[in-house]
Coordinates of C-alpha atoms in Angstrom, one line a residue:
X1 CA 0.0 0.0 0.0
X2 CA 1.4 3.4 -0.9
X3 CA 1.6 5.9 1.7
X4 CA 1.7 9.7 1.3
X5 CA 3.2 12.3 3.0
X6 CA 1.9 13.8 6.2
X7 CA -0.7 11.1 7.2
X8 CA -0.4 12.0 10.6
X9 CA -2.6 14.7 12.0
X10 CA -0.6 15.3 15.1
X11 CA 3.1 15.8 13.0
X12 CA 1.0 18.1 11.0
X13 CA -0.5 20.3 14.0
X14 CA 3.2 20.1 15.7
X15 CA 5.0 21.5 12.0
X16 CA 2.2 23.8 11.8
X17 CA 3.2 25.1 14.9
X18 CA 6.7 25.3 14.8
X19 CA 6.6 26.9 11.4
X20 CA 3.9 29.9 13.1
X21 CA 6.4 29.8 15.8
X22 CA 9.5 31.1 13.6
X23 CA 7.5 33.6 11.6
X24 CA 7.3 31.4 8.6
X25 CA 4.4 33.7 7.7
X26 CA 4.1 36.1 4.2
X27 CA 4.7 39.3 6.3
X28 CA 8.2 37.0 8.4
X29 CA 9.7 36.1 4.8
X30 CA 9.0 39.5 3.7
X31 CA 10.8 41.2 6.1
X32 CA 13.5 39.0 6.3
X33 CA 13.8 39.1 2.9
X34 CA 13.1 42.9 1.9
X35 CA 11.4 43.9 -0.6
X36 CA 14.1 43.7 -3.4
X37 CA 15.3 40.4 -2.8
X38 CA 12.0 39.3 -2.4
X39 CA 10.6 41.1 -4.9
X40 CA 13.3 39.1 -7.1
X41 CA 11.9 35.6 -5.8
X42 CA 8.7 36.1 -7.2
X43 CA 10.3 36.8 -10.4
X44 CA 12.0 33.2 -10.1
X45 CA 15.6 34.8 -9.3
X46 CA 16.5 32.9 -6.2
X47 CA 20.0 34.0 -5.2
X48 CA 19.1 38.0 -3.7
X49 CA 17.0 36.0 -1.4
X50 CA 20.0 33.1 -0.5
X51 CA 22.0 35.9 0.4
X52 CA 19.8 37.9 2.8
X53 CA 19.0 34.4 4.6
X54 CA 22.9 34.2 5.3
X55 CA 22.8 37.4 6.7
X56 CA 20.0 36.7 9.1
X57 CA 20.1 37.9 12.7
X58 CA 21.0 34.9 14.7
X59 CA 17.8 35.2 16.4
X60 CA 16.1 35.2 13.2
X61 CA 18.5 31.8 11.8
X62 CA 15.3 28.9 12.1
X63 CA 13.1 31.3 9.8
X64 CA 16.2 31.9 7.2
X65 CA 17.0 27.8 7.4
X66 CA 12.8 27.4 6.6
X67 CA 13.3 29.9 3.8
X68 CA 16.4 27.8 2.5
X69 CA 14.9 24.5 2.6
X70 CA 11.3 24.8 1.7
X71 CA 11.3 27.8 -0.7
X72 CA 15.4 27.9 -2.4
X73 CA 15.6 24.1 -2.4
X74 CA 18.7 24.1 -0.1
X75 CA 20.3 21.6 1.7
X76 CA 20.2 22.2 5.1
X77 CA 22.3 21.0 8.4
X78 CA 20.5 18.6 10.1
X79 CA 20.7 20.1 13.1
X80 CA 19.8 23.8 11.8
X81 CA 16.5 21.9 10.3
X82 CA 16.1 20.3 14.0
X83 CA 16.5 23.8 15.6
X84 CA 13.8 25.7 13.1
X85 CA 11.4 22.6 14.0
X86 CA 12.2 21.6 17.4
X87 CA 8.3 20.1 18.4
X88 CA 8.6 18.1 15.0
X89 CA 11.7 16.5 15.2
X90 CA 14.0 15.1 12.0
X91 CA 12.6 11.6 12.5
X92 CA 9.2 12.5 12.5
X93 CA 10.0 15.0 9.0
X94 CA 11.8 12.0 7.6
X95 CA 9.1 9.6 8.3
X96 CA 6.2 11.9 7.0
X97 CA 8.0 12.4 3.8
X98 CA 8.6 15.9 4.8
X99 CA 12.2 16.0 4.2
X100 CA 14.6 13.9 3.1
X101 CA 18.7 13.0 3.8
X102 CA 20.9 14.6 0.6
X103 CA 24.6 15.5 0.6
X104 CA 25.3 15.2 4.3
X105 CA 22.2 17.1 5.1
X106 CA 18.7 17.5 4.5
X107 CA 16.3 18.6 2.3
X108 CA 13.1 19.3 1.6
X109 CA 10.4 17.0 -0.2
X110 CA 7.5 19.4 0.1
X111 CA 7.4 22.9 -1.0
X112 CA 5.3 24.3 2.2
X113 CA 4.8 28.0 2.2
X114 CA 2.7 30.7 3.0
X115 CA -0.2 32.3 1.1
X116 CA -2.3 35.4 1.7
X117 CA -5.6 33.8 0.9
X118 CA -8.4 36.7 0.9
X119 CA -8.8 37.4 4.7
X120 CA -6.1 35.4 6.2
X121 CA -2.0 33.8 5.7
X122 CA -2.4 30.7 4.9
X123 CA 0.0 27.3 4.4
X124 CA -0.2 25.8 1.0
X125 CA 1.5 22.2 1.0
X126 CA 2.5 21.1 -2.7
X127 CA 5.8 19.3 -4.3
X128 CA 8.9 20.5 -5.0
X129 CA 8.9 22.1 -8.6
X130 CA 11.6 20.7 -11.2
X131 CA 13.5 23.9 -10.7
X132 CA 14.3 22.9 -7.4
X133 CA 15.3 19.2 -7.4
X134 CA 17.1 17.6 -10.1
X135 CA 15.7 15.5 -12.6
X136 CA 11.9 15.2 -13.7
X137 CA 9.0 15.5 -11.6
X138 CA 7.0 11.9 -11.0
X139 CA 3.9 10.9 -12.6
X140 CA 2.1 12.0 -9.5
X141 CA 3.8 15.3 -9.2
X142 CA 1.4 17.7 -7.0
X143 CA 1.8 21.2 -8.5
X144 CA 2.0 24.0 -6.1
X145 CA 0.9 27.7 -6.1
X146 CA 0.9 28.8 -10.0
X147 CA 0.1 31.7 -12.2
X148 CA -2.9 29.7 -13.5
X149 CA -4.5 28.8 -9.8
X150 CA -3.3 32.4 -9.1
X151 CA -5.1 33.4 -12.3
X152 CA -8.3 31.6 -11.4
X153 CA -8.6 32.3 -7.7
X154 CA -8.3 35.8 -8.9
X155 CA -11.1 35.5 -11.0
X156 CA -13.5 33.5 -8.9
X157 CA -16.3 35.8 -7.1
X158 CA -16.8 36.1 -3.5
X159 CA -20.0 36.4 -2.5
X160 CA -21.4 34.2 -0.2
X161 CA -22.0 30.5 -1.3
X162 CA -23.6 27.7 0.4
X163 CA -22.0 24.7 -1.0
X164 CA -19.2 24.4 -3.1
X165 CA -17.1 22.1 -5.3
X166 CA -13.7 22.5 -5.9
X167 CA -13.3 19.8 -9.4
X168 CA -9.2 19.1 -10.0
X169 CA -8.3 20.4 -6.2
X170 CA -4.7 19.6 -6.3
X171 CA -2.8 20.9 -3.5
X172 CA -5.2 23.0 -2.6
X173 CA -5.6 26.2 -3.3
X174 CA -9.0 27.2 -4.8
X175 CA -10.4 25.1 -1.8
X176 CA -8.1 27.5 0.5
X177 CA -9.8 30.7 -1.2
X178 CA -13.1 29.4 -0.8
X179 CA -12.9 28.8 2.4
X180 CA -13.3 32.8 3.2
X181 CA -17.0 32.9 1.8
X182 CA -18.2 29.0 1.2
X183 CA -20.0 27.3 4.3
X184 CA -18.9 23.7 2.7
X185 CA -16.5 22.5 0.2
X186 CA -16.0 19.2 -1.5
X187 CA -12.6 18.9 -3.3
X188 CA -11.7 16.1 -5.7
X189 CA -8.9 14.7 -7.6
X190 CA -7.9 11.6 -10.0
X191 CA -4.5 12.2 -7.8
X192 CA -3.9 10.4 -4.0
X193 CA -1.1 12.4 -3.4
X194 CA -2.9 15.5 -4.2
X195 CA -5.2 14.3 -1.7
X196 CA -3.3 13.9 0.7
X197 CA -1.4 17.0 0.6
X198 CA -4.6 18.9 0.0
X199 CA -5.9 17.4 3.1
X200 CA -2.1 18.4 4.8
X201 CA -2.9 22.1 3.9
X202 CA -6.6 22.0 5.0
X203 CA -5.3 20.7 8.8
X204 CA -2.7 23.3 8.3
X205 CA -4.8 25.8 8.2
X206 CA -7.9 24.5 10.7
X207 CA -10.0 24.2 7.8
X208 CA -12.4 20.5 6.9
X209 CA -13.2 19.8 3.3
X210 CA -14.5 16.6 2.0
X211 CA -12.1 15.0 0.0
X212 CA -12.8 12.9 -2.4
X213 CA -10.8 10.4 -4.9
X214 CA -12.4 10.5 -9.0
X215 CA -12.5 11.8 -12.4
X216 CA -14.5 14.6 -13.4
X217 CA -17.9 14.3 -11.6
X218 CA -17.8 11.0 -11.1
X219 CA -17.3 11.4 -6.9
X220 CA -20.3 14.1 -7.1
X221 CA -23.0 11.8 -8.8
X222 CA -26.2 13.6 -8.4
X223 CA -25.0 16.1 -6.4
X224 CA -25.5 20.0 -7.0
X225 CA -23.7 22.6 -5.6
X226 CA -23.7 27.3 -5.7
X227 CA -20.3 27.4 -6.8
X228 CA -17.8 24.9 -9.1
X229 CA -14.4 25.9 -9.5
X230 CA -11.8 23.8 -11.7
X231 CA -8.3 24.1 -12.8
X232 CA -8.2 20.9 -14.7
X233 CA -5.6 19.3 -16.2
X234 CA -6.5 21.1 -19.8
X235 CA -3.3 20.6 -21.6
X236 CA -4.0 19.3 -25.0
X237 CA -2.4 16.4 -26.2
X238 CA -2.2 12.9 -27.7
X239 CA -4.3 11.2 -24.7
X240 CA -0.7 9.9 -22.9
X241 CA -0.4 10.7 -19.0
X242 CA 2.5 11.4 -18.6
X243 CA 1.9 13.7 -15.4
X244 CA -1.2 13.7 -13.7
X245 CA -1.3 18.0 -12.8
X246 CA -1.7 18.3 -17.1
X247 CA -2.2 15.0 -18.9
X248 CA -6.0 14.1 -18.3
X249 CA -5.4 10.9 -20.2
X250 CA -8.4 11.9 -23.0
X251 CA -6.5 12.7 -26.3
X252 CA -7.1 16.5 -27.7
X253 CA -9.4 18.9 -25.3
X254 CA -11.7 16.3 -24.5
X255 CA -11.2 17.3 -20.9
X256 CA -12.3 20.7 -21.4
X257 CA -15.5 19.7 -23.4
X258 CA -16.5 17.2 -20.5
X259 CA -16.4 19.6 -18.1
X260 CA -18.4 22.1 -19.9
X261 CA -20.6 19.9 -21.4
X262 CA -21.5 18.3 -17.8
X263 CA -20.8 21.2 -15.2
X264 CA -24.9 22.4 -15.9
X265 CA -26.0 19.1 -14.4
X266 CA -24.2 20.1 -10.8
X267 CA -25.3 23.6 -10.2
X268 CA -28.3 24.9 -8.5
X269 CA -30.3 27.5 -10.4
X270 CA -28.8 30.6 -10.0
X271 CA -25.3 28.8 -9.4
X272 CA -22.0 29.7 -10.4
X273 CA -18.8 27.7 -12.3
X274 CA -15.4 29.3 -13.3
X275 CA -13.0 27.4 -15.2
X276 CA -9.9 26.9 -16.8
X277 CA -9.9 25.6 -20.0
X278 CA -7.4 25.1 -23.0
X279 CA -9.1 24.3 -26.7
X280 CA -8.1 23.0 -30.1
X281 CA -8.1 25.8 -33.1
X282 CA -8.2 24.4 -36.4
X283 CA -9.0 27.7 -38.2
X284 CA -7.7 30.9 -36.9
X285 CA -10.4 33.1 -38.3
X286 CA -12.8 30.7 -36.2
X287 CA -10.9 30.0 -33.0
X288 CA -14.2 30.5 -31.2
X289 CA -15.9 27.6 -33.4
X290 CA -15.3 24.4 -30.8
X291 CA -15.6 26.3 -27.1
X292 CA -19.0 28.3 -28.6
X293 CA -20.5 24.8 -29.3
X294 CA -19.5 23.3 -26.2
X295 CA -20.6 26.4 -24.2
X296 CA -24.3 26.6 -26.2
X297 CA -25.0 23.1 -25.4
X298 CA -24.6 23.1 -21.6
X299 CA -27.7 25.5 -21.9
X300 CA -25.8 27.9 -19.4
X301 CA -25.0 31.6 -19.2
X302 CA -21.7 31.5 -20.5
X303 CA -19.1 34.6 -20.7
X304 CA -15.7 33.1 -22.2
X305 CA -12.5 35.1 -22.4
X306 CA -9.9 33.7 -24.7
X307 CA -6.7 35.0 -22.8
X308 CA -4.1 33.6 -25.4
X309 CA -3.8 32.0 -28.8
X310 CA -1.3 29.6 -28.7
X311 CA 1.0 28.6 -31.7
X312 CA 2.0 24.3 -31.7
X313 CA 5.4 25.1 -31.1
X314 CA 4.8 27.9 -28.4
X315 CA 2.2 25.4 -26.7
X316 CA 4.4 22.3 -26.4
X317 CA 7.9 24.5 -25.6
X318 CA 5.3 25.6 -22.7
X319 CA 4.9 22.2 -21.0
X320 CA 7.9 20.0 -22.0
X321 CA 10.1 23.0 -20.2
X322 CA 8.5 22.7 -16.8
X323 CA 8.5 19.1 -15.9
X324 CA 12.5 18.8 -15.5
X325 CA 13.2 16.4 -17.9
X326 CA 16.3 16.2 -20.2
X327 CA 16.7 18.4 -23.3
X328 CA 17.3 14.8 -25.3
X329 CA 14.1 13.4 -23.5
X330 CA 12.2 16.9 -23.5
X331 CA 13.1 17.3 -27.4
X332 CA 12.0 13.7 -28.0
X333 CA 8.9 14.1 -26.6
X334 CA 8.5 18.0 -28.1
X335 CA 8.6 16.5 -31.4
X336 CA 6.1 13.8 -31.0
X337 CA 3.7 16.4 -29.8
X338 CA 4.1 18.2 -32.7
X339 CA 3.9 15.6 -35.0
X340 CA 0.4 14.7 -33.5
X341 CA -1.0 18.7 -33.4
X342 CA 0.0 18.3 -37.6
X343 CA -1.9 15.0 -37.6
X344 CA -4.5 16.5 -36.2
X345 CA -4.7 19.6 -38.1
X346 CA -4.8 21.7 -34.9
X347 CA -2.6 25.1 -35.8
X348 CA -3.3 27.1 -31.8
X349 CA -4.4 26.0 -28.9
X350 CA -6.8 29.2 -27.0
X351 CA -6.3 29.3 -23.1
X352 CA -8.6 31.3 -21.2
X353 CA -11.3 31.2 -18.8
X354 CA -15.0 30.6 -18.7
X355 CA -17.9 31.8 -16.1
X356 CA -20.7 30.4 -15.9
X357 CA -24.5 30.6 -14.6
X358 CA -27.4 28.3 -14.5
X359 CA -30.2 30.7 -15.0
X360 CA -33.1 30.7 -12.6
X361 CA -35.9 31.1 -14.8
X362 CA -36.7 29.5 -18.5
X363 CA -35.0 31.6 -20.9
X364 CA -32.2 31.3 -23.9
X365 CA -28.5 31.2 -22.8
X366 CA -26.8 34.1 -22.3
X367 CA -23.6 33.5 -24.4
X368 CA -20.5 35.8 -24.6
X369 CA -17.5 34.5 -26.3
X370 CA -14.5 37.5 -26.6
X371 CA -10.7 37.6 -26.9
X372 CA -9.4 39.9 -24.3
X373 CA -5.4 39.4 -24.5
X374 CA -4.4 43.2 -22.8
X375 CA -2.4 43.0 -19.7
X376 CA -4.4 44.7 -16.9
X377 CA -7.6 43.6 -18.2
X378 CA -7.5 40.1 -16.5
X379 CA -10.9 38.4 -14.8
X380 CA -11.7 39.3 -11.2
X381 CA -14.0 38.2 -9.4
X382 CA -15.6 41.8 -8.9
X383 CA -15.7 42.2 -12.8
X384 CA -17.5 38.8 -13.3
X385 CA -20.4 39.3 -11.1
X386 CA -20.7 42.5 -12.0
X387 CA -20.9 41.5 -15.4
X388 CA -23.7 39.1 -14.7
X389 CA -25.1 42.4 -13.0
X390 CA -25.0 44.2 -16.7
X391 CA -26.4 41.8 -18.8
X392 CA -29.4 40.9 -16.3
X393 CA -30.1 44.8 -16.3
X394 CA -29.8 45.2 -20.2
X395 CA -31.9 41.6 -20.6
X396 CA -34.8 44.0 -18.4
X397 CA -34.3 47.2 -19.9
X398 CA -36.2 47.6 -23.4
X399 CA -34.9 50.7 -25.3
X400 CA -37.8 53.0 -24.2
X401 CA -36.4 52.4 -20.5
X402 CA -33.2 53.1 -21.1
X403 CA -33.9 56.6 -22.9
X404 CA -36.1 57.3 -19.8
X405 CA -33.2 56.7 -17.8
X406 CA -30.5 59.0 -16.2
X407 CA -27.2 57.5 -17.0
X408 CA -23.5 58.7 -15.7
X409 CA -20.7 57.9 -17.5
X410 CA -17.9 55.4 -15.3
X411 CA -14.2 57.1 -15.7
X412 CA -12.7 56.4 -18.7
X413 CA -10.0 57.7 -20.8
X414 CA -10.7 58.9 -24.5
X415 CA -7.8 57.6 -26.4
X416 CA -7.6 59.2 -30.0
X417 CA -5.6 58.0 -33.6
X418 CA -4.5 60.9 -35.7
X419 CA -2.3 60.4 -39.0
X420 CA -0.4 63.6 -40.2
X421 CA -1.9 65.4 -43.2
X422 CA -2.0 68.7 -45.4
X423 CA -4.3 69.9 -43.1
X424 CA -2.2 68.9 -39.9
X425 CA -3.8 65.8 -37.8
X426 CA -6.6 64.1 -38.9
X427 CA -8.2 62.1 -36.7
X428 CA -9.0 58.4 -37.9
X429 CA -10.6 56.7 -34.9
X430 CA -11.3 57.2 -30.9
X431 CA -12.5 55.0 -28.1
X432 CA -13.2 54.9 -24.9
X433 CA -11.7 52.4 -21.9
X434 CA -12.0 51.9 -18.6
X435 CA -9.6 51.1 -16.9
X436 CA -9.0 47.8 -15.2
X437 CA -12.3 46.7 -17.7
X438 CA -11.8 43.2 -18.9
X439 CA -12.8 44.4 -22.7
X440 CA -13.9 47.4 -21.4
X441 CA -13.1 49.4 -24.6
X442 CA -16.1 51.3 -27.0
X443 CA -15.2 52.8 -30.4
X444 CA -16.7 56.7 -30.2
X445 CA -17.6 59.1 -32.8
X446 CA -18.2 62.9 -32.7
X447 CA -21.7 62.1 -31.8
X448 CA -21.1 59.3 -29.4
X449 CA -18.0 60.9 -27.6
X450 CA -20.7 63.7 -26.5
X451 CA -23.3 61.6 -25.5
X452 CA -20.7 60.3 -23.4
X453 CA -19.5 63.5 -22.2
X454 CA -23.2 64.8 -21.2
X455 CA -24.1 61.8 -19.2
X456 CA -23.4 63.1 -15.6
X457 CA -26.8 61.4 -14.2
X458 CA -28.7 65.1 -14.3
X459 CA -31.4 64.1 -17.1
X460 CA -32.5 61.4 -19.2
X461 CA -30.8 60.1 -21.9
X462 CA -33.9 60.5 -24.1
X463 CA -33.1 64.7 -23.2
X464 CA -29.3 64.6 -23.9
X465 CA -30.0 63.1 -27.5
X466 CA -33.3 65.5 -28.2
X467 CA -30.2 68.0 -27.9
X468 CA -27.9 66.3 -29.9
X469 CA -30.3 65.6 -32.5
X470 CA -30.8 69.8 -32.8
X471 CA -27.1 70.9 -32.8
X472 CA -26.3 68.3 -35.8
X473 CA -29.8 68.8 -37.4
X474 CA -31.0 65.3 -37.8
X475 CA -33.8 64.0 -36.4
X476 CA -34.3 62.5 -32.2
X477 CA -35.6 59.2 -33.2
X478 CA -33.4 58.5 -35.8
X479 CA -30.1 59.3 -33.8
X480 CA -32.1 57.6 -30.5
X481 CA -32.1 54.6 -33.0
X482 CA -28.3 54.6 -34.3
X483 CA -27.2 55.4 -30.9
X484 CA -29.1 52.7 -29.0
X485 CA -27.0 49.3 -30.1
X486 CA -23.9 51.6 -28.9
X487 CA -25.1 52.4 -25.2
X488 CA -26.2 48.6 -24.9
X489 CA -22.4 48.1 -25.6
X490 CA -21.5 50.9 -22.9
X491 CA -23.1 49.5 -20.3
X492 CA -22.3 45.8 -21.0
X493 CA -18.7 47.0 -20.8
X494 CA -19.4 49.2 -17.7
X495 CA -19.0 52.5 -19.3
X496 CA -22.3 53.6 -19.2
X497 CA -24.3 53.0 -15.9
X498 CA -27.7 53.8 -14.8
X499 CA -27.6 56.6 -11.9
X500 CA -31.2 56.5 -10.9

């Protein structure tokens, strides 16, 4: 029988303890650190932060020989590692898989370390990455804190929930950020070890969430739940497992379709689902063609945002790079990848993210499908559910409400394109953004940039374009009628609001 690391709830309260104890927190590291060398971790530049340890008060040496061994990958004394964990013991860290002996000391197996999760610093348990042992992760590799769980706890929403499922847990994490607004969570996983390590950082922490061993919603049959979140292991390929945290063993996206296809069947009305989700693109003037059919036949809501298109050889040089194999073995295996996406005919892969709602009452889906690549315009969770927010308002708005309406106008910036002429600088084109907007940007005219301009939430929108209409000489119903597809876009991209 295989056994996993930390099965012991008392060695995981005693480490818990004795890491607290040393200030093995986000605000301990950071000021041991500083903020250059630690800013320089987070960038994936270890040595700043090596240094700084050395120089470590000696009052402050069992933190620096925690930072060392759990977050540089260092091998440690013995007896340093004994100091920084005295309730533990090395024994008890050998014997839990916790550390191991290397080079006439000891190192770590784990990668523990701390997260600011929402309200509170948490513990995230996970394995070491490939950067910091040598040779390639195993099949069963548990992948710690990344920019795609970072990405997707980002973008989840926080309101309240009464019952959540967290599909794909892994180590951990989306479980951990739902813990600060959902009164239960069920976390699953195809993985044991993830399992068990979730269920390390859940005691860690004081936190209960039933854990559960399956594929996709296999260990939730009939079960519904408020709020799904999944970072699933989307990575298309050939169907080959070669590591559980990408490879879901179905050949192309077939992971991503199932979960779509599926996820309707598990939410209550009104419920929420955010996902990651990687899918094939066999025509780049239609790289919407496979998600939008998967997304209209789960009969959800459905708001997906295609972060980033891919290219084969980008795609594969993405994921052969991070398991730690050898560049013989890693070119090997790059190749066969590529011979299957031309097999296939697949010329991108599109990452991105996907919200979704089961609507309450009988009605068509409310599908969304954009490409929104802009740094700074990323997912939150704010901006999702205030999306859901717009297009419920502009679903029971008719036009004839909306001209009766007051409407103020969010801050933007008008950004304008001039090209040199004769004359000096014509203007070619203007828009609008808000900042921060996930796609929050409108195209503007004369007409529409002082529309824009007058609503201040001071009289109706029906007034403001009555005036308009006289200054340019055209009639108020015709202009109300031009106008009216543009301030539906406004305010589904947040620029517009109602102030009444």
């Amino acid at each position: 029988m295989i056994r996993y690391p930390l099965d012991a709830p008392d060695i995981v309260d005693a480490l818990g303890a004795d890491l607290r104890a040393a200030g093995y927190t986000s605000d301990g590291i950071a000021d041991l650190l500083g903020e250059e060398a630690g800013q320089a971790l987070v960038s994936g530049v270890w040595w700043p932060a090596l240094r700084q340890t050395r120089r470590a008060a000696p009052d402050r040496a069992p933190l620096a020989t925690l930072i060392r061994l759990f977050l540089l990958g260092s091998t440690e004394p013995a007896d340093d590692v004994a100091a920084a964990l005295p309730g533990v013991g090395l024994v008890a860290l050998v014997d839990q898989q916790v550390i191991e002996p290397a080079d006439g000391g000891v190192r770590a197996v784990l990668d523990i370390r701390p997260h600011g999760s929402d309200d509170a610093d948490r513990l995230v348990v996970a394995d070491q990455d490939a950067s910091m042992r040598p040779g390639a992760v195993a099949h069963d590799h548990v992948l710690g804190i990344g920019g795609a769980s970072m990405s997707l706890a980002q973008a989840v929403i926080r309101t309240p929930f009464a019952r959540a499922l967290d599909l794909g847990t892994g180590c951990g994490v989306q479980a951990l950020h739902m813990s600060s607004h959902c009164e239960t969570i069920v976390a699953t996983d195809t993985n044991a070890r993830a399992l068990a390590l979730a269920a390390a950082t859940a005691r860690l922490n004081g936190l209960d969430w039933d854990l559960r061993e399956g594929s996709l919603f296999e260990p939730v049959a009939g079960e519904r739940f408020d709020l799904i979140v999944s970072n699933p292991p989307f990575v298309v390929g050939s169907g080959a497992q070669d590591y559980i945290y990408r490879d879901s063993g179905m050949a192309g996206d077939g992971i991503s379709r199932s979960l779509i296809e599926r996820i309707g069947e598990h939410l209550n009305p009104g419920g929420i689902a955010q996902i990651l989700a990687n899918w094939e693109v066999r025509d780049l003037d239609a790289w919407d063609d496979r998600v939008r059919e998967w997304v209209q036949a789960s009969g959800l809501d459905a708001w997906v945002v295609q972060r980033e298109l891919a290219d084969p050889i980008s795609y594969v040089s993405l994921w052969v790079s991070d398991a730690g194999e050898s560049v013989v073995d890693a070119a090997e295996r790059g190749a066969r990848w590529l011979d299957w996406f031309e097999s296939e005919g697949i010329v991108a892969v599109g990452m991105g993210s996907i919200t979704f709602r089961r609507p309450v009452e009988d009605r068509p889906a409310d599908v969304v499908i954009e490409e929104i690549t802009a740094a700074g315009q990323e997912v939150t969770g704010f901006e999702a559910q205030a999306f859901w927010a717009r297009r419920d308002f502009l679903r029971e708005n008719s036009d004839a409400d909306l001209l009766a309406s007051r409407l103020s106008t969010s801050p933007v910036f008008l950004e304008t394109q001039a090209l040199p002429g004769d004359d000096g600088w014509q203007q070619v084109s203007a828009s609008v953004t808000r900042p921060g907007g996930p796609g929050a940007v409108l195209p503007v005219d004369e007409v529409l940039t002082s529309l824009l301009a007058g609503c201040r939430g001071q009289v109706p929108l029906a007034a403001l374009i009555s005036l308009l209409a006289d200054f340019h000489g055209v009639d108020a119903d015709a202009l109300a009628a031009a106008a009216m597809p543009a301030i539906r876009e406004a305010i589904g991209r947040g620029i517009l609001y109602r102030a009444d």
